[in-house]
XYZ file of C-alpha atoms in Angstrom:
662
model
C -99.687 -62.203 138.002
C -102.537 -61.897 135.480
C -105.330 -64.245 135.241
C -105.685 -65.185 131.442
C -108.199 -66.960 129.335
C -107.499 -68.825 126.053
C -109.813 -68.991 123.673
C -109.087 -71.525 120.893
C -111.475 -71.459 117.674
C -112.314 -74.285 115.061
C -112.977 -71.452 112.225
C -115.224 -74.372 110.672
C -112.835 -76.581 109.295
C -110.092 -73.424 108.470
C -108.355 -74.404 111.123
C -109.282 -77.283 112.669
C -108.619 -79.284 109.589
C -104.789 -78.445 109.661
C -104.565 -77.684 113.941
C -105.426 -80.117 116.419
C -107.350 -77.166 118.370
C -107.824 -79.579 121.706
C -104.016 -80.499 121.632
C -103.465 -76.505 121.481
C -105.847 -75.807 124.422
C -104.097 -78.717 126.615
C -100.750 -76.862 125.898
C -102.249 -73.599 126.841
C -103.173 -74.327 130.155
C -99.854 -75.312 131.300
C -98.126 -71.731 130.197
C -97.807 -69.183 133.425
C -100.717 -67.214 134.070
C -103.533 -69.356 132.433
C -106.171 -70.062 134.597
C -109.119 -71.088 131.911
C -108.745 -72.665 128.147
C -111.411 -73.857 125.825
C -111.946 -74.286 122.218
C -115.085 -73.288 119.987
C -116.371 -73.722 116.518
C -116.518 -70.211 115.867
C -115.588 -67.691 118.606
C -116.105 -64.609 116.652
C -119.828 -65.568 116.880
C -122.327 -64.279 118.624
C -122.154 -67.747 121.410
C -118.512 -67.858 121.044
C -118.441 -64.366 122.645
C -120.871 -65.373 125.312
C -118.442 -68.242 126.039
C -115.849 -65.213 126.450
C -118.090 -63.281 128.699
C -118.835 -65.891 130.869
C -115.450 -66.952 131.677
C -114.275 -63.824 132.644
C -116.924 -63.785 135.137
C -116.477 -67.117 136.440
C -112.648 -66.690 136.456
C -112.124 -63.486 136.971
C -110.051 -63.304 134.077
C -107.656 -59.849 133.766
C -106.483 -60.752 130.361
C -107.716 -62.917 127.161
C -105.603 -64.739 123.934
C -108.051 -65.685 121.307
C -106.404 -68.113 118.912
C -108.191 -67.713 115.665
C -107.758 -65.693 112.388
C -105.877 -62.756 111.707
C -106.251 -59.464 114.298
C -107.201 -57.417 110.691
C -110.541 -59.406 110.642
C -111.696 -59.710 114.360
C -109.572 -58.086 116.979
C -112.192 -54.969 117.434
C -114.707 -57.891 117.511
C -112.555 -59.432 120.374
C -111.630 -56.104 121.808
C -115.272 -55.178 122.268
C -116.440 -58.442 123.511
C -113.844 -57.883 126.531
C -115.108 -54.496 126.841
C -118.581 -55.624 127.939
C -117.542 -58.356 129.500
C -115.635 -55.632 132.099
C -111.931 -56.178 130.562
C -110.011 -53.587 129.170
C -109.799 -53.803 125.550
C -106.164 -53.678 124.958
C -106.037 -56.651 127.530
C -106.481 -59.105 124.374
C -104.197 -60.258 121.967
C -104.911 -62.527 119.084
C -102.620 -65.404 118.039
C -102.976 -65.860 114.434
C -103.459 -69.527 113.841
C -105.220 -69.206 110.531
C -102.852 -67.180 108.059
C -99.992 -67.860 109.919
C -100.578 -71.374 110.614
C -103.196 -73.346 109.106
C -103.496 -71.982 105.612
C -99.955 -72.638 105.332
C -99.134 -76.019 106.274
C -100.316 -78.983 104.990
C -99.324 -81.706 108.009
C -101.540 -81.500 110.886
C -98.505 -81.937 113.524
C -96.545 -79.612 112.094
C -99.601 -77.143 112.283
C -100.679 -77.751 115.398
C -96.780 -77.327 116.566
C -96.418 -73.716 115.465
C -99.863 -72.839 116.430
C -99.255 -73.566 120.394
C -95.957 -71.675 119.779
C -97.911 -68.809 118.463
C -100.564 -69.190 121.397
C -97.507 -69.294 123.695
C -96.025 -65.872 122.849
C -99.550 -64.380 122.862
C -99.342 -65.399 126.475
C -96.283 -64.058 127.135
C -96.946 -60.424 125.768
C -100.648 -60.621 127.960
C -98.889 -61.473 130.700
C -97.111 -58.307 130.699
C -99.666 -56.230 129.041
C -100.826 -53.010 131.074
C -104.558 -51.662 130.671
C -104.432 -48.872 127.947
C -106.961 -45.505 127.630
C -107.738 -44.222 124.121
C -107.349 -40.613 124.038
C -109.793 -38.331 121.539
C -108.849 -36.200 118.497
C -110.764 -33.703 116.825
C -112.591 -34.281 112.594
C -111.755 -31.466 110.284
C -114.764 -31.356 108.400
C -113.710 -31.615 104.898
C -112.215 -33.647 102.266
C -109.625 -34.105 99.545
C -110.121 -36.023 96.678
C -107.110 -36.649 94.441
C -107.928 -37.226 90.978
C -110.925 -35.696 88.798
C -112.002 -38.434 86.401
C -115.375 -39.858 87.112
C -114.809 -41.613 90.317
C -113.121 -38.525 91.601
C -116.030 -36.055 90.454
C -118.734 -38.546 91.687
C -117.172 -39.072 94.915
C -116.768 -35.319 95.446
C -120.332 -34.557 94.261
C -121.729 -37.534 97.157
C -119.713 -35.703 99.664
C -120.532 -32.086 99.108
C -124.050 -33.148 98.569
C -123.934 -34.144 102.175
C -122.750 -30.863 103.253
C -118.980 -30.898 103.844
C -116.428 -28.981 101.935
C -114.570 -31.217 99.535
C -111.447 -30.240 97.059
C -110.467 -32.227 93.812
C -107.245 -31.816 92.843
C -106.671 -33.187 89.247
C -102.633 -32.919 87.747
C -104.122 -32.019 83.894
C -105.640 -29.109 83.098
C -108.953 -30.089 83.074
C -111.348 -32.442 85.042
C -112.842 -35.299 83.418
C -110.324 -37.725 83.029
C -109.901 -41.058 80.904
C -113.868 -40.998 80.295
C -113.384 -37.909 78.655
C -111.539 -39.170 75.690
C -114.190 -41.952 75.183
C -116.630 -41.780 71.953
C -119.540 -43.952 73.392
C -120.169 -46.185 76.415
C -120.579 -49.910 76.672
C -123.287 -51.687 76.844
C -125.884 -48.705 76.157
C -123.681 -46.708 73.360
C -124.713 -43.572 75.036
C -122.413 -40.911 74.295
C -119.638 -40.520 76.601
C -119.739 -36.537 76.866
C -123.146 -36.521 77.161
C -122.886 -38.519 80.384
C -119.919 -36.745 81.945
C -120.167 -33.190 80.788
C -123.075 -32.509 83.100
C -121.137 -34.064 85.919
C -118.257 -31.554 85.620
C -120.642 -28.601 85.324
C -122.453 -29.672 88.608
C -118.922 -30.222 90.194
C -117.746 -26.653 89.059
C -120.997 -25.025 90.196
C -121.471 -26.869 93.056
C -121.006 -24.700 96.246
C -119.268 -27.214 98.188
C -116.778 -28.096 95.380
C -113.701 -26.458 94.852
C -111.273 -27.647 92.115
C -107.525 -27.531 91.591
C -106.736 -28.717 88.174
C -103.251 -28.469 86.853
C -102.242 -29.115 90.449
C -100.598 -31.900 92.229
C -100.414 -33.257 96.063
C -96.834 -32.300 97.201
C -96.759 -33.370 100.653
C -99.125 -35.257 103.195
C -98.737 -35.280 106.937
C -100.969 -35.789 109.943
C -103.353 -38.604 110.476
C -107.126 -39.551 110.383
C -109.425 -36.964 110.949
C -106.438 -33.949 110.517
C -104.683 -34.567 107.561
C -102.332 -31.448 106.522
C -102.072 -31.618 102.833
C -99.799 -29.316 100.776
C -101.083 -28.651 97.125
C -98.706 -27.575 94.240
C -100.793 -25.684 92.390
C -98.709 -25.090 88.759
C -98.563 -21.722 87.226
C -101.059 -21.943 84.093
C -99.273 -18.465 82.977
C -103.432 -17.590 82.186
C -105.070 -15.828 84.817
C -108.403 -18.118 85.541
C -109.980 -14.412 86.801
C -109.971 -12.625 83.560
C -109.859 -15.155 81.004
C -112.892 -15.690 78.736
C -112.151 -18.861 76.891
C -112.553 -17.477 73.483
C -109.698 -19.705 72.150
C -107.837 -16.954 70.124
C -104.782 -17.199 71.729
C -104.843 -20.853 70.702
C -105.393 -20.486 67.712
C -102.968 -17.770 66.665
C -99.844 -19.400 68.545
C -97.163 -20.240 66.265
C -95.792 -23.385 67.909
C -98.256 -26.089 67.236
C -95.821 -29.278 66.941
C -96.489 -30.755 70.340
C -98.282 -33.971 70.346
C -101.593 -33.551 72.211
C -101.863 -35.543 75.243
C -105.295 -35.625 74.856
C -105.611 -37.204 71.752
C -102.548 -39.382 72.640
C -100.297 -37.768 70.119
C -102.404 -38.616 67.167
C -102.523 -34.880 66.132
C -100.365 -31.973 67.606
C -101.322 -29.085 69.703
C -100.531 -25.159 70.247
C -98.304 -24.258 73.302
C -101.263 -22.592 74.458
C -104.225 -24.711 74.569
C -107.408 -25.992 76.541
C -107.354 -30.003 76.245
C -110.779 -30.337 74.952
C -114.056 -27.990 73.805
C -115.794 -29.074 77.233
C -113.098 -28.653 79.230
C -113.469 -27.386 82.795
C -112.304 -24.930 83.851
C -112.343 -23.712 80.264
C -109.133 -21.660 80.510
C -105.858 -22.512 78.438
C -102.898 -23.357 80.133
C -99.024 -22.472 78.430
C -96.839 -25.236 78.252
C -93.758 -24.027 78.890
C -91.191 -26.386 77.697
C -92.572 -25.645 74.420
C -93.638 -22.037 74.576
C -91.321 -20.234 72.172
C -91.313 -17.050 74.823
C -90.451 -19.310 77.603
C -87.710 -20.705 75.407
C -86.490 -17.493 73.654
C -88.088 -14.559 75.357
C -88.666 -13.984 71.867
C -92.823 -14.250 70.705
C -95.615 -13.005 73.015
C -98.254 -13.671 70.236
C -100.891 -15.027 72.601
C -100.382 -11.853 75.164
C -100.939 -9.253 72.129
C -104.257 -11.133 71.093
C -105.637 -11.760 74.194
C -108.347 -9.051 74.581
C -108.880 -9.734 78.297
C -105.142 -9.307 79.459
C -105.198 -12.786 81.052
C -101.768 -13.640 80.021
C -99.428 -13.661 82.842
C -95.754 -15.048 81.595
C -94.843 -14.064 85.522
C -97.150 -16.303 86.982
C -95.129 -18.762 89.726
C -96.379 -22.096 91.168
C -98.029 -21.661 94.185
C -97.988 -24.061 97.384
C -102.034 -24.227 98.937
C -101.825 -26.064 102.526
C -105.432 -27.203 103.703
C -106.388 -29.338 106.470
C -108.692 -32.512 105.859
C -110.587 -34.806 107.541
C -110.539 -37.723 105.247
C -108.654 -38.411 101.761
C -109.977 -40.447 98.471
C -107.814 -41.615 96.208
C -109.311 -41.767 92.755
C -106.304 -41.265 90.590
C -107.177 -43.598 87.342
C -105.184 -45.419 84.869
C -103.382 -45.375 81.988
C -102.544 -47.770 79.195
C -99.504 -49.511 78.728
C -95.963 -48.663 76.836
C -95.896 -51.036 73.865
C -92.291 -50.798 73.436
C -91.613 -54.364 74.325
C -94.403 -56.030 71.861
C -92.580 -55.459 68.739
C -94.527 -58.547 67.535
C -97.241 -56.143 66.694
C -95.636 -53.003 64.922
C -96.980 -50.711 66.990
C -93.890 -48.508 66.672
C -93.307 -49.270 62.964
C -96.780 -48.441 61.375
C -98.954 -45.827 62.041
C -101.844 -48.029 60.988
C -101.284 -49.937 64.206
C -103.399 -47.997 66.863
C -104.283 -48.914 70.391
C -108.329 -49.111 71.436
C -108.008 -45.723 72.954
C -106.422 -44.103 69.992
C -109.368 -45.417 68.281
C -111.832 -43.640 70.620
C -110.167 -40.601 69.748
C -110.243 -41.436 66.098
C -113.641 -42.123 66.120
C -114.777 -39.239 68.444
C -116.297 -36.259 66.349
C -113.844 -33.598 67.840
C -111.008 -36.345 67.233
C -108.046 -35.753 65.366
C -109.646 -37.340 62.075
C -113.303 -35.432 62.957
C -114.833 -38.655 63.716
C -114.555 -40.272 60.303
C -112.771 -43.823 60.464
C -109.498 -43.839 58.199
C -105.866 -45.135 58.294
C -103.595 -42.446 59.879
C -100.521 -43.238 57.239
C -102.618 -42.047 54.155
C -106.117 -41.051 55.167
C -107.767 -43.484 53.152
C -110.839 -45.640 54.536
C -109.971 -49.242 55.850
C -111.562 -52.052 54.358
C -110.202 -54.892 56.674
C -109.836 -54.487 60.232
C -108.150 -56.498 62.966
C -108.752 -56.304 66.709
C -106.172 -58.396 69.219
C -107.168 -58.981 72.303
C -105.136 -59.366 75.623
C -102.215 -57.215 74.339
C -100.299 -57.136 77.867
C -103.105 -58.695 79.818
C -102.788 -61.922 81.072
C -99.039 -62.164 79.750
C -97.037 -64.991 80.440
C -93.783 -63.475 79.081
C -92.877 -61.115 81.644
C -93.267 -58.240 79.549
C -97.230 -57.053 80.587
C -99.486 -57.731 83.259
C -100.348 -60.955 85.017
C -104.145 -60.050 85.358
C -107.230 -59.626 83.374
C -107.927 -55.941 82.418
C -111.642 -56.556 82.588
C -112.835 -53.851 80.298
C -111.096 -54.869 77.163
C -113.745 -57.829 75.738
C -116.463 -55.119 75.839
C -115.128 -52.136 74.484
C -113.685 -54.247 71.329
C -117.400 -55.448 70.655
C -118.202 -51.736 71.017
C -115.849 -50.895 68.675
C -116.460 -53.339 66.073
C -120.620 -53.092 66.341
C -119.801 -49.232 65.909
C -117.588 -49.769 63.019
C -120.115 -52.330 61.486
C -123.132 -50.176 61.872
C -121.615 -47.078 60.432
C -119.174 -48.634 57.526
C -120.933 -51.926 56.591
C -118.641 -52.565 53.809
C -115.873 -52.870 56.609
C -114.915 -56.112 57.807
C -113.761 -56.530 61.187
C -112.205 -59.262 62.943
C -111.353 -60.247 66.317
C -108.658 -62.384 67.792
C -109.181 -62.992 71.206
C -108.337 -65.701 74.008
C -111.627 -65.753 76.257
C -114.285 -63.201 75.800
C -115.137 -62.079 79.292
C -118.454 -60.582 79.610
C -119.515 -61.098 83.479
C -121.442 -57.677 83.648
C -125.205 -57.149 83.207
C -126.279 -57.015 79.582
C -122.943 -57.681 78.726
C -123.425 -61.069 77.287
C -126.175 -59.920 74.991
C -124.121 -56.970 73.860
C -120.969 -59.208 72.373
C -123.947 -61.519 71.006
C -125.144 -58.835 69.445
C -121.588 -58.197 67.371
C -121.364 -61.428 66.567
C -124.998 -62.346 65.322
C -126.482 -58.861 63.964
C -123.188 -57.044 63.011
C -121.179 -60.525 61.462
C -118.206 -59.564 63.545
C -115.707 -62.272 62.870
C -114.445 -63.898 66.444
C -111.597 -66.149 65.570
C -110.156 -68.073 69.126
C -106.395 -67.666 69.040
C -103.400 -64.994 69.247
C -101.725 -63.450 66.973
C -97.993 -64.280 66.953
C -96.515 -61.239 64.697
C -98.104 -58.380 62.592
C -95.770 -57.495 59.311
C -96.144 -54.243 57.856
C -96.101 -54.659 53.483
C -94.511 -52.686 50.858
C -97.944 -51.601 49.576
C -99.064 -50.181 52.746
C -100.823 -53.312 53.950
C -100.507 -55.293 57.557
C -100.075 -58.813 57.285
C -101.067 -60.307 60.500
C -99.841 -63.880 61.571
C -102.066 -65.686 63.828
C -103.947 -69.039 64.918
C -107.248 -70.446 64.920
C -107.322 -72.861 68.381
C -110.411 -74.184 67.261
C -110.111 -75.427 63.619
C -106.415 -75.720 64.538
C -105.053 -73.781 61.721
C -102.782 -71.060 60.839
C -104.068 -67.870 59.613
C -102.200 -65.192 57.477
C -104.589 -62.225 57.003
C -104.183 -58.753 55.545
C -105.382 -55.613 57.305
C -105.815 -52.187 56.543
C -105.539 -51.089 60.037
C -104.922 -53.396 63.365
C -106.387 -52.095 67.042
C -104.721 -53.325 69.839
C -106.660 -53.798 73.317
C -103.801 -52.957 75.182
C -103.786 -53.457 79.300
C -104.219 -50.621 81.796
C -102.305 -49.975 84.765
C -102.490 -47.541 87.519
C -101.617 -44.071 86.620
C -97.777 -43.546 86.889
C -97.630 -41.142 89.744
C -99.806 -43.321 91.914
C -96.825 -44.902 93.808
C -95.959 -41.453 95.023
C -98.938 -40.666 96.265
C -98.985 -44.065 98.094
C -95.711 -43.168 99.635
C -97.022 -39.791 100.940
C -100.249 -41.384 102.503
C -98.464 -44.317 103.845
C -100.869 -46.453 101.730
C -100.401 -49.994 100.817
C -100.409 -50.942 97.139
C -99.987 -54.395 95.429
C -97.269 -55.592 92.893
C -99.132 -54.149 90.161
C -99.167 -50.672 91.795
C -102.785 -50.618 92.521
C -103.504 -49.700 95.956
C -104.866 -52.340 98.544
C -108.108 -52.316 99.784
C -108.130 -52.600 103.964
C -110.258 -56.174 103.382
C -111.156 -57.527 99.723
C -114.783 -58.404 100.893
C -115.409 -56.796 103.968
C -113.895 -53.056 103.630
C -113.441 -52.851 99.521
C -113.147 -48.958 99.602
C -110.924 -48.148 102.550
C -107.180 -48.253 102.799
C -105.722 -49.624 105.523
C -104.258 -46.603 106.306
C -107.262 -44.976 108.393
C -108.922 -42.224 107.004
C -107.808 -42.937 103.182
C -110.462 -44.495 100.685
C -110.160 -45.623 97.514
C -112.412 -44.586 94.291
C -111.930 -46.564 90.989
C -109.584 -47.767 88.754
C -106.645 -47.082 91.201
C -107.835 -49.958 93.246
C -108.598 -52.429 90.104
C -109.315 -52.887 87.130
C -113.049 -51.964 86.555
C -115.843 -50.282 83.951
C -117.783 -47.243 84.478
C -120.945 -48.277 86.387
C -118.497 -50.473 88.706
C -116.302 -47.092 89.001
C -119.184 -45.296 89.707
C -120.580 -47.598 92.229
C -117.476 -47.435 94.216
C -117.076 -43.668 94.048
C -120.528 -43.460 96.164
C -119.165 -46.203 98.659
C -115.836 -44.395 99.336
C -118.109 -41.395 99.522
C -120.330 -42.833 102.098
C -117.524 -43.841 103.937
C -115.687 -40.429 104.026
C -119.008 -38.871 105.257
C -119.286 -41.354 107.916
C -116.316 -40.089 108.900
C -116.645 -36.568 108.849
C -119.901 -36.778 110.270
C -118.056 -37.794 113.801
C -117.065 -34.616 115.956
C -114.247 -36.717 117.134
C -112.448 -40.071 117.120
C -110.809 -42.396 119.417
C -107.023 -42.193 119.295
C -105.068 -45.113 119.497
C -103.253 -45.915 123.107
C -100.334 -47.710 121.837
C -98.563 -44.536 121.152
C -94.865 -43.967 121.878
C -93.315 -42.743 125.580
C -89.873 -41.267 126.234
C -88.191 -42.568 129.850
C -86.773 -39.247 130.707
C -83.918 -40.434 132.743
C -82.511 -42.473 129.095
C -83.413 -39.878 127.100
C -79.980 -37.778 125.667
C -81.812 -35.275 123.670
C -80.249 -36.177 120.444
C -83.561 -35.661 118.343
C -82.936 -39.086 115.950
C -86.470 -39.829 117.199
C -88.120 -36.475 115.942
C -86.411 -36.751 112.439
C -87.578 -40.408 112.057
C -91.189 -39.628 112.955
C -93.482 -39.414 109.626
C -96.477 -37.758 111.395
C -94.644 -35.003 113.398
C -95.528 -36.099 116.750
C -92.125 -35.782 118.475
C -91.120 -32.727 119.910
C -88.251 -31.619 122.697
C -88.503 -29.857 125.879
C -86.477 -28.577 128.589
C -87.192 -30.075 131.754
C -85.774 -30.506 135.502
C -85.134 -34.025 135.814
C -84.604 -35.953 139.252
C -81.830 -38.596 138.312
C -81.428 -40.860 141.249
C -81.298 -37.419 143.555
C -79.553 -35.511 141.005
C -81.556 -32.378 139.934
C -80.744 -31.072 136.253
C -82.071 -29.306 133.005
C -82.088 -31.662 130.242
C -83.697 -31.288 126.852
C -85.784 -34.423 126.545
C -88.254 -35.901 124.313
C -92.225 -35.455 124.388
C -94.387 -36.992 122.457
C -98.088 -35.376 121.442
C -100.190 -38.656 121.796
C -102.999 -37.010 119.419
C -100.477 -37.396 116.661
C -98.757 -40.122 117.548
C -100.200 -43.469 115.465
C -97.848 -46.080 117.023
C -95.673 -46.756 114.123
C -92.415 -47.528 116.245
C -89.803 -45.693 114.075
C -88.703 -43.820 117.143
C -88.248 -46.781 119.290
C -85.985 -49.050 116.601
C -84.100 -45.913 115.999
C -83.329 -44.353 119.917
C -79.716 -44.907 120.474
C -80.277 -44.430 124.449
C -83.142 -46.842 124.374
C -85.104 -44.435 125.969
C -88.133 -44.397 123.181
C -90.932 -47.617 123.716
C -93.687 -48.207 122.127
C -96.785 -48.682 124.898
C -98.527 -52.118 124.190
C -95.662 -52.946 122.339
C -92.751 -52.615 124.466
C -89.664 -54.103 124.436
C -90.037 -55.920 127.223
C -93.456 -57.740 125.721
C -91.551 -58.439 122.686
C -88.128 -59.824 123.878
C -90.991 -62.282 125.973
C -92.676 -62.862 123.118
C -89.281 -64.023 121.215
C -88.642 -65.710 124.432
C -91.799 -67.874 124.634
C -91.393 -68.781 120.891
C -87.711 -70.303 121.155
C -88.178 -71.887 124.371
């Protein structure tokens, strides 16, 4: 029988306000194996840990149960305290009486009853616990960054500057991401390309950085410190070593009817194209779906005019397999589709555009060469209306419930730039709230109102109606004056909500990373581990984790890089000893467990088995403990009950269930 100590934490008033901790202690003393029980204000504090150490010494404890907050918060803390006191760390169990109890109950009797049950279950498990020893696994000194926007570039450069090899995988033909589509950046109004392009060049020139553009992550296996990743490098149909980037092929291409992704469909591009002038690599790619040569076999103009002989119609997709110690996800964002927002006439009028489309219009390399004009007739607008929060903070189930965080600032930026360059243009902004929480942000917004006389109206727009004369009639409300507004406009700009890139769910599935209901990747802890995924070895950088502006994105990119460097700096990692183990007497060699193992940790071997005096050769499961991550998939799948999980055995789980049901 174990000698168990039970320690109940008040967590200030977080637990004690809804749970009678003294009563929990009294009930814990009645459980089998419990020789000591006490409560304390903060068990995670140094004084609280000292109480655990003293009890271990005075009562010769062999097991510990801590009734406190989530094990995600302090399991490591209490395991380390137990280790220092001379107890195996895996003889410690956490009963979560905060998140699972006090925070969800209002009635103290109800909360106390549940806390007693949770403590009882943990004690029952400790009675069956056995000491476990972690193993070791090697660390591959190489990092993978998924996404080549500013977040991915900054993360890669920081890791590379620390001396580690790093690969960037970007699905588009060039690195640069959304920032490469912007004209100016708030609140300093710097030229976006002037800031970003040097970073792109630095990444391409860095000896430790390898860039895979027009590529996607196809498969991920392995575990922290030793991931194996298959990268699908799509055929560009252009030899990157031969191409000089002269651009003649794009100029001569007869197929120029494909909407440009970079310019948000506001102009067409050729079937062989380079996304933008500063693209890295500055090598075109052939869009095979729209190329005449690939559709009919008749054309070949680009091949004929290419003096370097770089066009290669026979080029095939390639799978590149690499091992990585750490993976950083920096997949970025896109704006939401507006198909469900017909009231704004986005699909009815060319003069209703999104803010990102306005960025391209105002950019000197954009479809209008930087001239502000209506896309329907090319005329200069005199009245422009901005509509905030289109799809953000939405309560109609068509958009997103969250605030997109950047819209208020970039709308102020657009308004200022328009008023500065075209003083005769009147700018009106309909808004719900103006949110400017960053450094110098509110001052920036005030400049738009006071210096540039931008007309801000607190209220929402109900409808945008195209008129026969080409004008747009905007129907809105002024909540401060409590009046309806009908305003004619030449252009309407929609500040659309942002959302994670469409492929992030697939990436999250491959990495076994958590995502929230909005498809943003979930951090291990929102305050203490904001750039780490719950999946060990996977880190988060940029808007894939939540809406943020460029400075915040760059800051998080640096933080993610530091975490990755801390991992890569280690030669070996301690592995989780809670791994699967096969009972060779029960195993029938069916391979069911191996088929469901996501880490490839289970193999089979022929072995002589002594089954109650009868010796025979059998095919039995063998678990590679260095690969096994203790997910438990094999234990629930095994039809013969031969597979069990150390530290979470069927016997232990059933003992907890029995304790709860008593």
